[in-house]
Amino acid sequence: MHVPDGFINAPASAATGVIAAAAIAVSLRGARRELDERTAPLAGLVAAFIFAVQMLNFPVAAGTSGHLLGGALAAILVGPFTGVLCVSVVLLMQGILFADGGLTALGVNITDMAIVTTVVAYAVFRGLVMVLPRGRRSVTMASFVAALVSVPAAAVAFTLLYAVGGTADVSIGKVATAMIGVHVLIGIGEAAITALTVGAVIAVRPDLVHGARGLRQRLKLRVNGELVDVPDAEPVPVAARSHRTMWAVGLVTSLVLAGFVSFYASTSPDGLEKVAADHGIDKKTEQHASSSSPLADYGVKDVDDSRLSGGLAGVIGVGVTVVAGSGVFWAVRRRRTSDASPVSTGV
């Protein structure tokens, strides 16, 4: 779904750039309410994990592959505002360092892959958890459906953007049919990855999953024939429930996926690449501004061994993304702490 330079004309790209900038500004403000001392480190890790899993293209049809978009996963784990920032950080790193997704199309990609997927997924997720029985299984099930819906929603958004600013004269009806059809299949893979990841985190640290907050039913006691809520227990200090082990496991997992497992990913073109080639959308594709990057196309320049080159690029990508993401979310968290501090007035 990474849109390269040249697919969308300059006016439409500029308009989506404004939309993306506004959404990021709103998300920075909203993330201050979502992040705390436990979840801020997790958000940087989520960005790195999404980067790693996006390297794992899986086959979905003859000659076509797909990969995780990540909007649903990020929104459910760390919240919708923080989720938009997570995916945006990933797209920025991919565009600058790996020549994946055009730089002039960055607004298009953030709008499509970060904003649309996150908003649609979280809306579907919240709607489902409101009607499903309270519990971990419901959260996992809602995660699956939300992720499944978010991918074809992004395909619809791209089709609309192309109808407005596409640079090639192609049938929008055919593009829509092809894009939605293949991305429904990709959505199944997205849903499976999202549900498995959310379920795994809930199993060990349900308190860290944003989408699971407020779902625990309070215990009740019968007093004088009436049911009353059991008082909440004293919260366990954060220091006693350290998230460091989980963070380390998540980082190691991301490094292994990007540095080793990615070598076995499908080499077939992804959904957008396949549709673009089949329908002529790519006629005016421009050379990427970062095509000379030493990490372009997810390989390290001058490293001849393809396995080593791709693995090193993946490890570097995870490292850079976790540092950049953690820096952003640490700054957002610090801003929240500063805003919450009492103002001292000298007398």
mmCIF file of N, CA and C in Angstrom, residues 58-62 64-67 182 185-187 189 266 271:
data_model
loop_
_atom_site.group_PDB
_atom_site.id
_atom_site.type_symbol
_atom_site.label_atom_id
_atom_site.label_comp_id
_atom_site.label_asym_id
_atom_site.label_seq_id
_atom_site.Cartn_x
_atom_site.Cartn_y
_atom_site.Cartn_z
ATOM 1 N N PHE A 58 3.445 -11.817 2.841
ATOM 2 C CA PHE A 58 2.893 -13.167 2.760
ATOM 3 C C PHE A 58 2.071 -13.296 1.476
ATOM 4 N N PRO A 59 2.099 -14.452 0.829
ATOM 5 C CA PRO A 59 1.345 -14.624 -0.419
ATOM 6 C C PRO A 59 -0.159 -14.627 -0.165
ATOM 7 N N VAL A 60 -0.912 -13.961 -1.049
ATOM 8 C CA VAL A 60 -2.365 -13.928 -0.902
ATOM 9 C C VAL A 60 -3.085 -14.412 -2.155
ATOM 10 N N ALA A 61 -2.418 -14.381 -3.274
ATOM 11 C CA ALA A 61 -3.015 -14.855 -4.532
ATOM 12 C C ALA A 61 -1.862 -15.111 -5.496
ATOM 13 N N ALA A 62 -2.190 -15.627 -6.667
ATOM 14 C CA ALA A 62 -1.155 -15.943 -7.647
ATOM 15 C C ALA A 62 -0.364 -14.687 -8.005
ATOM 16 N N THR A 64 0.865 -12.371 -6.095
ATOM 17 C CA THR A 64 0.582 -11.189 -5.283
ATOM 18 C C THR A 64 0.846 -11.492 -3.814
ATOM 19 N N SER A 65 1.383 -10.504 -3.102
ATOM 20 C CA SER A 65 1.630 -10.670 -1.675
ATOM 21 C C SER A 65 1.015 -9.505 -0.908
ATOM 22 N N GLY A 66 1.047 -9.604 0.402
ATOM 23 C CA GLY A 66 0.558 -8.528 1.250
ATOM 24 C C GLY A 66 1.393 -8.455 2.506
ATOM 25 N N HIS A 67 1.257 -7.373 3.228
ATOM 26 C CA HIS A 67 1.944 -7.254 4.509
ATOM 27 C C HIS A 67 1.091 -6.439 5.471
ATOM 28 N N VAL A 182 -8.176 -7.624 -3.751
ATOM 29 C CA VAL A 182 -6.922 -8.181 -3.241
ATOM 30 C C VAL A 182 -6.695 -7.778 -1.791
ATOM 31 N N LEU A 185 -8.299 -9.972 0.859
ATOM 32 C CA LEU A 185 -7.458 -11.137 1.164
ATOM 33 C C LEU A 185 -6.306 -10.752 2.083
ATOM 34 N N ILE A 186 -5.677 -9.615 1.793
ATOM 35 C CA ILE A 186 -4.591 -9.142 2.662
ATOM 36 C C ILE A 186 -5.125 -8.852 4.060
ATOM 37 N N GLY A 187 -6.350 -8.373 4.117
ATOM 38 C CA GLY A 187 -6.967 -8.069 5.409
ATOM 39 C C GLY A 187 -7.085 -9.287 6.312
ATOM 40 N N GLY A 189 -4.879 -11.721 6.505
ATOM 41 C CA GLY A 189 -3.561 -11.838 7.128
ATOM 42 C C GLY A 189 -3.357 -10.775 8.191
ATOM 43 N N SER A 266 7.646 -13.431 1.103
ATOM 44 C CA SER A 266 7.315 -13.537 -0.319
ATOM 45 C C SER A 266 7.965 -12.398 -1.100
ATOM 46 N N GLY A 271 -0.073 -5.849 -2.994
ATOM 47 C CA GLY A 271 -1.364 -5.583 -3.628
ATOM 48 C C GLY A 271 -1.367 -4.364 -4.522
#
